PDB file of C-alpha atoms in Angstrom:
ATOM      1  CA  GLY S   1      35.206 -58.370   5.561  1.00  0.00           C
ATOM      2  CA  ALA S   2      34.600 -55.176   3.603  1.00  0.00           C
ATOM      3  CA  VAL S   3      37.112 -55.726   0.997  1.00  0.00           C
ATOM      4  CA  VAL S   4      37.316 -53.333  -2.028  1.00  0.00           C
ATOM      5  CA  SER S   5      39.388 -54.639  -5.010  1.00  0.00           C
ATOM      6  CA  GLN S   6      40.739 -52.358  -7.685  1.00  0.00           C
ATOM      7  CA  HIS S   7      42.165 -53.524 -11.020  1.00  0.00           C
ATOM      8  CA  PRO S   8      44.641 -52.992 -12.401  1.00  0.00           C
ATOM      9  CA  SER S   9      47.008 -51.743  -9.846  1.00  0.00           C
ATOM     10  CA  ARG S  10      49.357 -50.171 -12.215  1.00  0.00           C
ATOM     11  CA  VAL S  11      48.905 -49.205 -15.906  1.00  0.00           C
ATOM     12  CA  ILE S  12      51.026 -47.425 -18.375  1.00  0.00           C
ATOM     13  CA  CYS S  13      49.520 -46.183 -21.653  1.00  0.00           C
ATOM     14  CA  LYS S  14      50.351 -44.011 -24.599  1.00  0.00           C
ATOM     15  CA  SER S  15      48.942 -40.584 -24.948  1.00  0.00           C
ATOM     16  CA  GLY S  16      45.565 -40.575 -26.625  1.00  0.00           C
ATOM     17  CA  THR S  17      44.394 -43.939 -25.572  1.00  0.00           C
ATOM     18  CA  SER S  18      41.783 -44.932 -23.070  1.00  0.00           C
ATOM     19  CA  VAL S  19      42.223 -46.743 -19.829  1.00  0.00           C
ATOM     20  CA  LYS S  20      39.513 -48.520 -17.662  1.00  0.00           C
ATOM     21  CA  ILE S  21      39.893 -49.037 -14.095  1.00  0.00           C
ATOM     22  CA  GLU S  22      37.662 -51.469 -12.213  1.00  0.00           C
ATOM     23  CA  CYS S  23      36.429 -51.340  -8.663  1.00  0.00           C
ATOM     24  CA  ARG S  24      34.716 -54.232  -7.028  1.00  0.00           C
ATOM     25  CA  SER S  25      33.092 -54.720  -3.492  1.00  0.00           C
ATOM     26  CA  LEU S  26      34.027 -58.275  -2.822  1.00  0.00           C
ATOM     27  CA  ASP S  27      31.854 -59.223   0.200  1.00  0.00           C
ATOM     28  CA  PHE S  28      29.318 -56.507   0.299  1.00  0.00           C
ATOM     29  CA  GLN S  29      26.988 -54.691  -1.956  1.00  0.00           C
ATOM     30  CA  ALA S  30      27.524 -50.972  -2.461  1.00  0.00           C
ATOM     31  CA  THR S  31      24.746 -48.740  -3.950  1.00  0.00           C
ATOM     32  CA  THR S  32      27.241 -45.883  -4.011  1.00  0.00           C
ATOM     33  CA  MET S  33      30.977 -45.797  -4.711  1.00  0.00           C
ATOM     34  CA  PHE S  34      33.197 -42.814  -4.707  1.00  0.00           C
ATOM     35  CA  TRP S  35      36.209 -42.244  -6.796  1.00  0.00           C
ATOM     36  CA  TYR S  36      39.111 -40.168  -5.593  1.00  0.00           C
ATOM     37  CA  ARG S  37      42.439 -38.981  -7.192  1.00  0.00           C
ATOM     38  CA  GLN S  38      45.549 -38.352  -5.438  1.00  0.00           C
ATOM     39  CA  PHE S  39      48.618 -36.569  -6.809  1.00  0.00           C
ATOM     40  CA  PRO S  40      51.982 -37.427  -5.093  1.00  0.00           C
ATOM     41  CA  LYS S  41      52.292 -36.182  -1.526  1.00  0.00           C
ATOM     42  CA  GLN S  42      48.929 -34.710  -1.548  1.00  0.00           C
ATOM     43  CA  SER S  43      45.460 -35.691  -0.110  1.00  0.00           C
ATOM     44  CA  LEU S  44      42.653 -37.377  -1.645  1.00  0.00           C
ATOM     45  CA  MET S  45      40.326 -35.303  -3.955  1.00  0.00           C
ATOM     46  CA  LEU S  46      36.887 -36.559  -4.653  1.00  0.00           C
ATOM     47  CA  MET S  47      36.263 -36.870  -8.261  1.00  0.00           C
ATOM     48  CA  ALA S  48      32.715 -38.289  -8.551  1.00  0.00           C
ATOM     49  CA  THR S  49      30.048 -40.225  -6.788  1.00  0.00           C
ATOM     50  CA  SER S  50      28.878 -43.258  -8.492  1.00  0.00           C
ATOM     51  CA  ASN S  51      25.286 -44.597  -7.979  1.00  0.00           C
ATOM     52  CA  GLU S  52      24.246 -47.941  -9.181  1.00  0.00           C
ATOM     53  CA  GLY S  53      22.027 -47.767 -12.031  1.00  0.00           C
ATOM     54  CA  SER S  54      22.226 -44.074 -12.467  1.00  0.00           C
ATOM     55  CA  LYS S  55      24.472 -41.318 -13.816  1.00  0.00           C
ATOM     56  CA  ALA S  56      27.459 -40.422 -11.770  1.00  0.00           C
ATOM     57  CA  THR S  57      27.692 -37.050 -10.097  1.00  0.00           C
ATOM     58  CA  TYR S  58      31.036 -35.157 -10.823  1.00  0.00           C
ATOM     59  CA  GLU S  59      32.714 -32.705  -8.567  1.00  0.00           C
ATOM     60  CA  GLN S  60      33.347 -29.162  -9.960  1.00  0.00           C
ATOM     61  CA  GLY S  61      36.357 -29.116 -12.248  1.00  0.00           C
ATOM     62  CA  VAL S  62      36.304 -32.721 -13.156  1.00  0.00           C
ATOM     63  CA  GLU S  63      35.449 -33.392 -16.893  1.00  0.00           C
ATOM     64  CA  LYS S  64      32.733 -35.876 -17.236  1.00  0.00           C
ATOM     65  CA  ASP S  65      33.485 -36.693 -20.823  1.00  0.00           C
ATOM     66  CA  LYS S  66      37.108 -37.180 -19.863  1.00  0.00           C
ATOM     67  CA  PHE S  67      36.382 -39.472 -16.763  1.00  0.00           C
ATOM     68  CA  LEU S  68      33.614 -41.842 -17.647  1.00  0.00           C
ATOM     69  CA  ILE S  69      32.163 -43.871 -14.656  1.00  0.00           C
ATOM     70  CA  ASN S  70      29.786 -46.610 -14.852  1.00  0.00           C
ATOM     71  CA  HIS S  71      28.052 -48.347 -11.969  1.00  0.00           C
ATOM     72  CA  ALA S  72      26.686 -51.385 -13.563  1.00  0.00           C
ATOM     73  CA  SER S  73      25.820 -53.499 -10.546  1.00  0.00           C
ATOM     74  CA  LEU S  74      25.846 -53.301  -6.685  1.00  0.00           C
ATOM     75  CA  THR S  75      29.454 -54.638  -6.559  1.00  0.00           C
ATOM     76  CA  LEU S  76      31.161 -53.069  -9.764  1.00  0.00           C
ATOM     77  CA  SER S  77      32.007 -49.525 -10.841  1.00  0.00           C
ATOM     78  CA  THR S  78      34.171 -48.608 -13.491  1.00  0.00           C
ATOM     79  CA  LEU S  79      36.225 -45.399 -14.452  1.00  0.00           C
ATOM     80  CA  THR S  80      37.375 -44.983 -17.885  1.00  0.00           C
ATOM     81  CA  VAL S  81      40.035 -42.266 -18.610  1.00  0.00           C
ATOM     82  CA  THR S  82      39.328 -41.329 -22.089  1.00  0.00           C
ATOM     83  CA  SER S  83      41.984 -40.069 -24.587  1.00  0.00           C
ATOM     84  CA  ALA S  84      44.522 -39.937 -21.607  1.00  0.00           C
ATOM     85  CA  HIS S  85      47.285 -37.436 -21.647  1.00  0.00           C
ATOM     86  CA  PRO S  86      50.357 -37.166 -19.292  1.00  0.00           C
ATOM     87  CA  GLU S  87      48.569 -34.686 -17.079  1.00  0.00           C
ATOM     88  CA  ASP S  88      46.077 -37.467 -16.271  1.00  0.00           C
ATOM     89  CA  SER S  89      48.776 -39.592 -14.745  1.00  0.00           C
ATOM     90  CA  SER S  90      47.817 -39.988 -11.066  1.00  0.00           C
ATOM     91  CA  PHE S  91      46.884 -42.389  -8.415  1.00  0.00           C
ATOM     92  CA  TYR S  92      43.061 -43.254  -8.638  1.00  0.00           C
ATOM     93  CA  ILE S  93      41.317 -44.749  -5.728  1.00  0.00           C
ATOM     94  CA  CYS S  94      37.806 -45.984  -5.334  1.00  0.00           C
ATOM     95  CA  SER S  95      35.853 -46.461  -2.216  1.00  0.00           C
ATOM     96  CA  ALA S  96      32.514 -48.089  -1.171  1.00  0.00           C
ATOM     97  CA  ARG S  97      30.114 -48.269   1.703  1.00  0.00           C
ATOM     98  CA  ASP S  98      28.298 -51.428   2.716  1.00  0.00           C
ATOM     99  CA  ARG S  99      24.678 -50.606   1.693  1.00  0.00           C
ATOM    100  CA  ASP S 100      23.572 -52.701   4.808  1.00  0.00           C
ATOM    101  CA  ARG S 101      25.780 -50.503   7.121  1.00  0.00           C
ATOM    102  CA  LEU S 102      25.107 -46.899   5.636  1.00  0.00           C
ATOM    103  CA  GLY S 103      24.463 -45.446   9.083  1.00  0.00           C
ATOM    104  CA  THR S 104      27.890 -46.150  10.385  1.00  0.00           C
ATOM    105  CA  GLY S 105      29.567 -43.954   7.767  1.00  0.00           C
ATOM    106  CA  GLU S 106      32.415 -46.399   7.296  1.00  0.00           C
ATOM    107  CA  LEU S 107      34.013 -46.182   4.041  1.00  0.00           C
ATOM    108  CA  PHE S 108      36.294 -48.785   2.449  1.00  0.00           C
ATOM    109  CA  PHE S 109      38.947 -48.048   0.002  1.00  0.00           C
ATOM    110  CA  GLY S 110      40.590 -50.020  -2.758  1.00  0.00           C
ATOM    111  CA  GLU S 111      44.327 -50.439  -3.163  1.00  0.00           C
ATOM    112  CA  GLY S 112      44.364 -47.853  -5.733  1.00  0.00           C
ATOM    113  CA  SER S 113      45.401 -47.784  -9.352  1.00  0.00           C
ATOM    114  CA  ARG S 114      48.521 -45.966 -10.639  1.00  0.00           C
ATOM    115  CA  LEU S 115      48.195 -44.614 -14.036  1.00  0.00           C
ATOM    116  CA  THR S 116      51.145 -43.241 -16.059  1.00  0.00           C
ATOM    117  CA  VAL S 117      50.500 -41.764 -19.428  1.00  0.00           C
ATOM    118  CA  LEU S 118      53.396 -41.534 -21.622  1.00  0.00           C
TER     119      LEU S 118
ATOM    120  CA  GLN V   1      37.294 -23.812   1.067  1.00  0.00           C
ATOM    121  CA  GLN V   2      39.048 -26.427   3.119  1.00  0.00           C
ATOM    122  CA  GLN V   3      36.458 -28.065   5.321  1.00  0.00           C
ATOM    123  CA  VAL V   4      39.027 -30.247   7.345  1.00  0.00           C
ATOM    124  CA  LYS V   5      42.432 -28.767   8.322  1.00  0.00           C
ATOM    125  CA  GLN V   6      45.149 -31.068   9.449  1.00  0.00           C
ATOM    126  CA  SER V   7      48.442 -30.369  11.111  1.00  0.00           C
ATOM    127  CA  PRO V   8      51.348 -30.882  11.188  1.00  0.00           C
ATOM    128  CA  GLN V   9      52.224 -31.524   7.663  1.00  0.00           C
ATOM    129  CA  SER V  10      55.022 -33.676   8.888  1.00  0.00           C
ATOM    130  CA  LEU V  11      56.151 -35.243  12.004  1.00  0.00           C
ATOM    131  CA  ILE V  12      59.272 -36.868  13.343  1.00  0.00           C
ATOM    132  CA  VAL V  13      58.927 -38.922  16.506  1.00  0.00           C
ATOM    133  CA  GLN V  14      61.409 -41.145  18.265  1.00  0.00           C
ATOM    134  CA  LYS V  15      60.711 -44.819  18.631  1.00  0.00           C
ATOM    135  CA  GLY V  16      58.651 -45.223  21.793  1.00  0.00           C
ATOM    136  CA  GLY V  17      57.383 -41.499  21.765  1.00  0.00           C
ATOM    137  CA  ILE V  18      53.907 -40.288  21.276  1.00  0.00           C
ATOM    138  CA  SER V  19      52.750 -39.145  17.927  1.00  0.00           C
ATOM    139  CA  ILE V  20      50.017 -36.398  17.922  1.00  0.00           C
ATOM    140  CA  ILE V  21      48.167 -35.229  14.872  1.00  0.00           C
ATOM    141  CA  ASN V  22      45.407 -32.735  14.948  1.00  0.00           C
ATOM    142  CA  CYS V  23      42.450 -31.851  12.921  1.00  0.00           C
ATOM    143  CA  ALA V  24      39.826 -29.210  12.885  1.00  0.00           C
ATOM    144  CA  TYR V  25      36.486 -29.192  10.880  1.00  0.00           C
ATOM    145  CA  GLU V  26      34.030 -26.440   9.981  1.00  0.00           C
ATOM    146  CA  ASN V  27      30.725 -28.240   9.141  1.00  0.00           C
ATOM    147  CA  THR V  28      28.805 -28.910  12.261  1.00  0.00           C
ATOM    148  CA  ALA V  29      26.751 -31.456  10.309  1.00  0.00           C
ATOM    149  CA  PHE V  30      29.718 -33.779  10.365  1.00  0.00           C
ATOM    150  CA  ASP V  31      29.151 -36.742  12.713  1.00  0.00           C
ATOM    151  CA  TYR V  32      31.741 -39.344  11.641  1.00  0.00           C
ATOM    152  CA  PHE V  33      35.350 -38.746  12.054  1.00  0.00           C
ATOM    153  CA  PRO V  34      37.834 -41.463  10.883  1.00  0.00           C
ATOM    154  CA  TRP V  35      41.663 -41.602  10.609  1.00  0.00           C
ATOM    155  CA  TYR V  36      43.259 -43.405   7.838  1.00  0.00           C
ATOM    156  CA  GLN V  37      46.840 -44.686   7.437  1.00  0.00           C
ATOM    157  CA  GLN V  38      48.459 -44.736   3.973  1.00  0.00           C
ATOM    158  CA  PHE V  39      51.570 -46.445   2.949  1.00  0.00           C
ATOM    159  CA  PRO V  40      53.253 -45.493  -0.395  1.00  0.00           C
ATOM    160  CA  GLY V  41      51.553 -46.890  -3.435  1.00  0.00           C
ATOM    161  CA  LYS V  42      48.667 -48.149  -1.346  1.00  0.00           C
ATOM    162  CA  GLY V  43      45.264 -47.089  -0.696  1.00  0.00           C
ATOM    163  CA  PRO V  44      44.099 -45.671   2.666  1.00  0.00           C
ATOM    164  CA  ALA V  45      43.159 -48.031   5.458  1.00  0.00           C
ATOM    165  CA  LEU V  46      40.857 -47.273   8.160  1.00  0.00           C
ATOM    166  CA  LEU V  47      42.714 -46.912  11.416  1.00  0.00           C
ATOM    167  CA  ILE V  48      40.203 -45.693  13.849  1.00  0.00           C
ATOM    168  CA  ALA V  49      36.970 -43.553  13.885  1.00  0.00           C
ATOM    169  CA  ILE V  50      34.890 -41.648  16.253  1.00  0.00           C
ATOM    170  CA  ARG V  51      31.366 -40.136  16.512  1.00  0.00           C
ATOM    171  CA  PRO V  52      30.534 -36.809  18.285  1.00  0.00           C
ATOM    172  CA  ASP V  53      28.843 -38.493  21.151  1.00  0.00           C
ATOM    173  CA  VAL V  54      31.853 -39.656  22.769  1.00  0.00           C
ATOM    174  CA  SER V  55      35.046 -37.575  23.595  1.00  0.00           C
ATOM    175  CA  GLU V  56      37.682 -40.240  23.336  1.00  0.00           C
ATOM    176  CA  LYS V  57      38.126 -43.849  21.631  1.00  0.00           C
ATOM    177  CA  LYS V  58      40.951 -46.021  22.114  1.00  0.00           C
ATOM    178  CA  GLU V  59      42.101 -49.017  19.957  1.00  0.00           C
ATOM    179  CA  GLY V  60      45.332 -50.487  20.985  1.00  0.00           C
ATOM    180  CA  ARG V  61      48.033 -47.907  20.659  1.00  0.00           C
ATOM    181  CA  PHE V  62      45.685 -45.410  18.711  1.00  0.00           C
ATOM    182  CA  THR V  63      43.577 -43.107  20.471  1.00  0.00           C
ATOM    183  CA  ILE V  64      41.219 -40.376  19.081  1.00  0.00           C
ATOM    184  CA  SER V  65      40.315 -37.421  21.264  1.00  0.00           C
ATOM    185  CA  PHE V  66      37.252 -35.330  20.174  1.00  0.00           C
ATOM    186  CA  ASN V  67      36.244 -31.850  21.331  1.00  0.00           C
ATOM    187  CA  LYS V  68      32.867 -31.090  19.858  1.00  0.00           C
ATOM    188  CA  SER V  69      32.666 -27.515  21.186  1.00  0.00           C
ATOM    189  CA  ALA V  70      36.048 -26.607  19.532  1.00  0.00           C
ATOM    190  CA  LYS V  71      35.296 -28.778  16.442  1.00  0.00           C
ATOM    191  CA  GLN V  72      38.718 -30.349  16.827  1.00  0.00           C
ATOM    192  CA  PHE V  73      39.796 -33.916  16.975  1.00  0.00           C
ATOM    193  CA  SER V  74      43.228 -35.566  17.259  1.00  0.00           C
ATOM    194  CA  LEU V  75      44.955 -38.918  16.796  1.00  0.00           C
ATOM    195  CA  HIS V  76      47.473 -39.880  19.542  1.00  0.00           C
ATOM    196  CA  ILE V  77      49.835 -43.009  18.673  1.00  0.00           C
ATOM    197  CA  MET V  78      51.430 -44.238  21.790  1.00  0.00           C
ATOM    198  CA  ASP V  79      54.738 -46.080  21.880  1.00  0.00           C
ATOM    199  CA  SER V  80      55.207 -45.129  18.194  1.00  0.00           C
ATOM    200  CA  GLN V  81      57.112 -47.669  16.130  1.00  0.00           C
ATOM    201  CA  PRO V  82      59.085 -47.464  12.817  1.00  0.00           C
ATOM    202  CA  GLY V  83      56.396 -49.466  11.249  1.00  0.00           C
ATOM    203  CA  ASP V  84      53.949 -46.592  11.978  1.00  0.00           C
ATOM    204  CA  SER V  85      55.692 -44.494   9.589  1.00  0.00           C
ATOM    205  CA  ALA V  86      53.148 -43.572   7.036  1.00  0.00           C
ATOM    206  CA  THR V  87      50.916 -40.701   6.008  1.00  0.00           C
ATOM    207  CA  TYR V  88      47.769 -40.266   8.222  1.00  0.00           C
ATOM    208  CA  PHE V  89      44.766 -38.581   6.905  1.00  0.00           C
ATOM    209  CA  CYS V  90      41.938 -37.191   9.148  1.00  0.00           C
ATOM    210  CA  ALA V  91      38.483 -37.135   7.478  1.00  0.00           C
ATOM    211  CA  ALA V  92      34.932 -36.148   8.218  1.00  0.00           C
ATOM    212  CA  SER V  93      31.407 -36.841   6.772  1.00  0.00           C
ATOM    213  CA  MET V  94      27.790 -37.118   7.473  1.00  0.00           C
ATOM    214  CA  ARG V  95      26.581 -40.635   8.392  1.00  0.00           C
ATOM    215  CA  SER V  96      23.130 -39.876   6.978  1.00  0.00           C
ATOM    216  CA  GLY V  97      22.708 -39.362   3.036  1.00  0.00           C
ATOM    217  CA  ASN V  98      25.613 -41.635   2.165  1.00  0.00           C
ATOM    218  CA  THR V  99      27.961 -38.653   1.700  1.00  0.00           C
ATOM    219  CA  PRO V 100      31.476 -38.892   0.702  1.00  0.00           C
ATOM    220  CA  LEU V 101      34.532 -38.232   3.108  1.00  0.00           C
ATOM    221  CA  VAL V 102      36.262 -34.918   3.112  1.00  0.00           C
ATOM    222  CA  PHE V 103      39.923 -35.342   3.888  1.00  0.00           C
ATOM    223  CA  GLY V 104      42.541 -33.255   5.527  1.00  0.00           C
ATOM    224  CA  LYS V 105      45.821 -32.697   3.682  1.00  0.00           C
ATOM    225  CA  GLY V 106      47.619 -35.405   5.468  1.00  0.00           C
ATOM    226  CA  THR V 107      50.591 -35.670   7.865  1.00  0.00           C
ATOM    227  CA  ARG V 108      53.652 -37.617   6.936  1.00  0.00           C
ATOM    228  CA  LEU V 109      54.794 -39.357  10.217  1.00  0.00           C
ATOM    229  CA  SER V 110      58.412 -40.584  10.488  1.00  0.00           C
ATOM    230  CA  VAL V 111      59.285 -42.723  13.393  1.00  0.00           C
ATOM    231  CA  ILE V 112      63.124 -43.028  13.952  1.00  0.00           C
ATOM    232  CA  ALA V 113      64.906 -45.474  16.058  1.00  0.00           C
TER     233      ALA V 113
END
């Protein structure tokens, strides 16, 4: 149980285009999903907290107009990198908590999406 | 401000040896301390986690030791195997309020035969 699916796993795009990454909780419902970003050989850095039915909360230094987050349902959150540039190339990872097990603190991660902007 | 400090940055252990990774946290409100294992190109996978009401938790070859007064916790991997070679992250959060995890900087473990 507790599977988080991310799609696509890899994407290559041209500079200036937009890319959408989907994050789905397959066997549980998540009122909150978290988006992290990871550069090579570095740790995971929280980008934003996505709440179902409301606006995402972005961490300091993360451009909300560049990284659009939509949490349309209890099982789906999307991250859209708008007008992508080479410096946006990174590994993007989503995570979610089972809303029926919030008190455990357990956080489940997707497999990540590798974005390469040419 | 780094809320979770992890060491060492890298670790080389002989097959069959014990791998030890340490973490220290600052926020005394944290009450959930997981360890994640990450292979290249993959998302982090939950390995084992502990709450501050216990001092040790063991699952197979993996053990977490927790010292609440020192605000430190560590991961011990017994009988380390080459397949354990990965990056390990400690993390911390508060169970209430649905808050995100704060991660340490990671430890790259290499288990050599």
